[in-house]
């Protein structure tokens, strides 16, 4: 059994992780649009997933994985997820963008638009750039990644939490797509659904949501 790592070296490691070696472009981009920076966790552990639906999604994906934890695109079966398919996206790399070949009905209801057949270009401003950068990084690293971000104000969701699972080619080296669980976090919406009287919610441009 290996001996515990000295406390000083752990502190050194944590300190290093808190000292960015380059400008935090992601934070700057989101802050410029009035939103907090997303959080991103590579190769998340089960206890970091929090959402029961995302944990279940991860468990089913793990059942498709090989002994090194990689999920082949040919092994992935959307039908195995049952009602969870409403919260799943299947994403296909295409040129410099990523196309949604499946966009769950639950996601579309909260977002207000079904993106099936469309690409990440269909989103607006910094969100499109964030999605493309995150998928590109996941494609290059070949790792599972958990993220949470604030959407633009026009989307009636407090934040979106997603787990991205790369789907590998037969060589188990190249990424040929992604399976993504995408869950909205919205305390306000849950409260509104309990109201007896109808409620109109308007944004700053007086658009009804």
Short mmCIF file of C-alpha atoms in Angstrom, two decimals:
data_model
loop_
_atom_site.label_atom_id
_atom_site.label_comp_id
_atom_site.label_asym_id
_atom_site.label_seq_id
_atom_site.Cartn_x
_atom_site.Cartn_y
_atom_site.Cartn_z
CA UNK A 1 0.00 0.00 0.00
CA UNK A 2 1.37 3.41 -0.99
CA UNK A 3 1.95 5.95 1.75
CA UNK A 4 -0.28 9.06 1.88
CA UNK A 5 0.98 11.99 -0.12
CA UNK A 6 2.56 14.61 2.18
CA UNK A 7 0.16 17.42 2.99
CA UNK A 8 2.61 20.05 1.72
CA UNK A 9 2.79 18.46 -1.72
CA UNK A 10 -1.01 18.30 -1.91
CA UNK A 11 -1.18 22.01 -1.07
CA UNK A 12 1.45 22.70 -3.74
CA UNK A 13 -0.61 20.76 -6.29
CA UNK A 14 -3.82 22.59 -5.39
CA UNK A 15 -2.06 25.95 -5.45
CA UNK A 16 -0.69 25.22 -8.91
CA UNK A 17 -4.17 24.35 -10.15
CA UNK A 18 -5.46 27.72 -8.92
CA UNK A 19 -2.79 29.74 -10.73
CA UNK A 20 -3.84 29.98 -14.40
CA UNK A 21 -0.98 30.00 -16.84
CA UNK A 22 -2.95 31.84 -19.51
CA UNK A 23 -5.76 34.41 -19.62
CA UNK A 24 -9.11 32.92 -18.67
CA UNK A 25 -10.79 33.50 -22.03
CA UNK A 26 -13.89 31.46 -21.12
CA UNK A 27 -14.62 33.61 -18.06
CA UNK A 28 -14.08 36.82 -20.03
CA UNK A 29 -16.45 35.76 -22.80
CA UNK A 30 -19.30 34.81 -20.44
CA UNK A 31 -18.76 37.81 -18.15
CA UNK A 32 -19.02 40.09 -21.17
CA UNK A 33 -22.55 38.73 -21.71
CA UNK A 34 -23.56 39.17 -18.07
CA UNK A 35 -23.15 35.51 -17.09
CA UNK A 36 -20.87 33.71 -14.70
CA UNK A 37 -18.19 31.46 -16.17
CA UNK A 38 -19.15 27.81 -16.77
CA UNK A 39 -17.58 25.07 -14.69
CA UNK A 40 -16.01 22.13 -16.47
CA UNK A 41 -14.82 18.82 -15.02
CA UNK A 42 -12.86 16.36 -17.17
CA UNK A 43 -13.32 12.63 -16.47
CA UNK A 44 -15.83 13.35 -13.66
CA UNK A 45 -16.32 10.90 -10.80
CA UNK A 46 -19.84 9.55 -10.05
CA UNK A 47 -20.21 11.77 -6.96
CA UNK A 48 -19.61 14.85 -9.11
CA UNK A 49 -22.55 14.17 -11.44
CA UNK A 50 -25.19 15.18 -8.83
CA UNK A 51 -28.26 14.85 -11.08
CA UNK A 52 -29.91 11.39 -10.81
CA UNK A 53 -30.71 11.46 -14.53
CA UNK A 54 -27.11 12.21 -15.46
CA UNK A 55 -25.88 9.50 -13.11
CA UNK A 56 -28.24 7.01 -14.78
CA UNK A 57 -27.06 8.15 -18.21
CA UNK A 58 -23.45 7.59 -17.12
CA UNK A 59 -24.26 4.12 -15.77
CA UNK A 60 -25.85 3.02 -19.06
CA UNK A 61 -22.97 4.47 -21.09
CA UNK A 62 -20.50 2.64 -18.83
CA UNK A 63 -22.31 -0.58 -19.76
CA UNK A 64 -21.40 0.06 -23.41
CA UNK A 65 -17.73 0.81 -22.61
CA UNK A 66 -14.71 -1.40 -23.18
CA UNK A 67 -12.20 -2.32 -20.47
CA UNK A 68 -10.53 1.09 -20.87
CA UNK A 69 -13.76 3.02 -20.42
CA UNK A 70 -14.18 3.99 -24.08
CA UNK A 71 -17.60 3.81 -25.73
CA UNK A 72 -17.58 2.74 -29.38
CA UNK A 73 -20.11 4.48 -31.59
CA UNK A 74 -21.20 1.09 -32.91
CA UNK A 75 -21.91 -0.13 -29.35
CA UNK A 76 -24.06 2.85 -28.33
CA UNK A 77 -27.83 2.17 -28.39
CA UNK A 78 -30.16 5.11 -27.85
CA UNK A 79 -33.11 2.79 -27.24
CA UNK A 80 -31.44 1.52 -24.05
CA UNK A 81 -32.13 4.85 -22.30
CA UNK A 82 -35.94 4.71 -22.31
CA UNK A 83 -37.50 8.00 -21.18
CA UNK A 84 -34.04 9.47 -20.70
CA UNK A 85 -33.90 9.94 -24.49
CA UNK A 86 -35.90 13.15 -23.92
CA UNK A 87 -32.78 14.57 -22.25
CA UNK A 88 -30.15 13.18 -24.63
CA UNK A 89 -28.46 14.75 -27.65
CA UNK A 90 -26.45 12.88 -30.28
CA UNK A 91 -23.86 15.14 -31.87
CA UNK A 92 -21.89 14.51 -35.05
CA UNK A 93 -18.65 16.34 -36.01
CA UNK A 94 -19.04 18.10 -39.35
CA UNK A 95 -16.35 20.32 -40.87
CA UNK A 96 -15.70 23.01 -38.25
CA UNK A 97 -19.06 22.57 -36.52
CA UNK A 98 -21.16 19.89 -34.83
CA UNK A 99 -24.55 18.67 -36.02
CA UNK A 100 -27.37 17.45 -33.76
CA UNK A 101 -28.69 14.16 -35.15
CA UNK A 102 -30.93 13.66 -32.10
CA UNK A 103 -32.20 16.47 -29.86
CA UNK A 104 -34.34 15.25 -26.96
CA UNK A 105 -37.94 16.47 -26.71
CA UNK A 106 -37.46 17.63 -23.10
CA UNK A 107 -34.45 19.73 -24.06
CA UNK A 108 -36.33 21.23 -27.01
CA UNK A 109 -39.28 22.15 -24.77
CA UNK A 110 -37.10 24.05 -22.30
CA UNK A 111 -34.94 25.65 -24.99
CA UNK A 112 -37.97 26.55 -27.11
CA UNK A 113 -36.63 25.03 -30.32
CA UNK A 114 -35.80 21.58 -31.69
CA UNK A 115 -32.23 21.60 -33.03
CA UNK A 116 -32.36 18.17 -34.71
CA UNK A 117 -30.58 18.43 -38.06
CA UNK A 118 -29.03 21.81 -37.20
CA UNK A 119 -25.47 22.61 -36.15
CA UNK A 120 -23.93 24.52 -33.27
CA UNK A 121 -23.96 27.56 -35.58
CA UNK A 122 -27.70 27.72 -34.92
CA UNK A 123 -27.12 29.03 -31.40
CA UNK A 124 -26.44 32.68 -30.77
CA UNK A 125 -23.28 34.63 -29.92
CA UNK A 126 -20.99 33.25 -27.21
CA UNK A 127 -23.08 30.09 -26.64
CA UNK A 128 -22.33 28.78 -30.14
CA UNK A 129 -18.64 29.49 -29.60
CA UNK A 130 -18.67 27.78 -26.20
CA UNK A 131 -20.38 24.65 -27.53
CA UNK A 132 -18.01 24.35 -30.48
CA UNK A 133 -14.95 24.85 -28.27
CA UNK A 134 -16.17 22.30 -25.69
CA UNK A 135 -16.96 19.64 -28.30
CA UNK A 136 -13.67 20.29 -30.07
CA UNK A 137 -11.74 19.91 -26.81
CA UNK A 138 -13.63 16.70 -25.98
CA UNK A 139 -12.87 15.42 -29.47
CA UNK A 140 -9.15 16.13 -29.06
CA UNK A 141 -8.94 14.71 -25.52
CA UNK A 142 -11.32 11.78 -26.01
CA UNK A 143 -12.51 12.21 -22.40
CA UNK A 144 -15.90 12.41 -20.73
CA UNK A 145 -16.60 15.97 -19.61
CA UNK A 146 -19.19 17.49 -17.26
CA UNK A 147 -20.14 21.13 -17.69
CA UNK A 148 -22.66 23.64 -16.37
CA UNK A 149 -23.32 27.03 -17.94
CA UNK A 150 -25.82 29.89 -17.82
CA UNK A 151 -27.84 30.37 -21.03
CA UNK A 152 -28.77 33.76 -22.53
CA UNK A 153 -31.53 35.59 -20.66
CA UNK A 154 -34.10 34.73 -23.35
CA UNK A 155 -33.93 31.02 -22.39
CA UNK A 156 -36.10 30.33 -19.33
CA UNK A 157 -33.54 28.10 -17.58
CA UNK A 158 -31.22 29.02 -14.71
CA UNK A 159 -28.42 26.78 -16.01
CA UNK A 160 -27.78 23.71 -18.16
CA UNK A 161 -25.81 20.78 -16.80
CA UNK A 162 -24.49 18.28 -19.34
CA UNK A 163 -22.32 15.19 -19.51
CA UNK A 164 -20.57 14.66 -22.83
CA UNK A 165 -19.48 11.12 -23.71
CA UNK A 166 -17.24 10.72 -26.79
CA UNK A 167 -18.27 7.93 -29.15
CA UNK A 168 -15.17 6.30 -30.59
CA UNK A 169 -14.51 4.83 -34.02
CA UNK A 170 -13.58 1.20 -34.53
CA UNK A 171 -9.90 2.06 -33.99
CA UNK A 172 -10.85 3.31 -30.47
CA UNK A 173 -8.63 6.35 -31.12
CA UNK A 174 -10.71 8.80 -33.15
CA UNK A 175 -13.92 10.41 -31.91
CA UNK A 176 -16.81 10.00 -34.35
CA UNK A 177 -19.58 11.63 -32.30
CA UNK A 178 -20.92 12.40 -28.85
CA UNK A 179 -23.75 11.21 -26.65
CA UNK A 180 -24.78 14.05 -24.34
CA UNK A 181 -27.14 14.15 -21.36
CA UNK A 182 -28.40 17.73 -21.02
CA UNK A 183 -30.50 18.71 -17.99
CA UNK A 184 -32.00 22.12 -17.14
CA UNK A 185 -31.64 23.50 -13.63
CA UNK A 186 -34.47 25.92 -12.89
CA UNK A 187 -35.88 26.53 -9.40
CA UNK A 188 -38.20 29.28 -10.65
CA UNK A 189 -39.92 27.18 -13.28
CA UNK A 190 -40.76 24.48 -10.73
CA UNK A 191 -42.48 27.11 -8.59
CA UNK A 192 -44.43 28.58 -11.49
CA UNK A 193 -45.80 25.15 -12.42
CA UNK A 194 -47.51 25.00 -9.00
CA UNK A 195 -49.41 28.27 -9.54
CA UNK A 196 -53.15 28.02 -10.15
CA UNK A 197 -53.47 31.29 -12.06
CA UNK A 198 -51.80 31.74 -15.46
CA UNK A 199 -48.60 33.78 -15.43
CA UNK A 200 -46.93 35.69 -18.26
CA UNK A 201 -43.15 36.02 -18.01
CA UNK A 202 -41.56 38.79 -20.11
CA UNK A 203 -37.92 39.55 -20.77
CA UNK A 204 -36.30 42.99 -21.09
CA UNK A 205 -37.55 43.28 -24.71
CA UNK A 206 -41.12 42.49 -23.56
CA UNK A 207 -41.07 39.10 -25.27
CA UNK A 208 -43.41 36.58 -23.64
CA UNK A 209 -41.90 33.26 -22.49
#
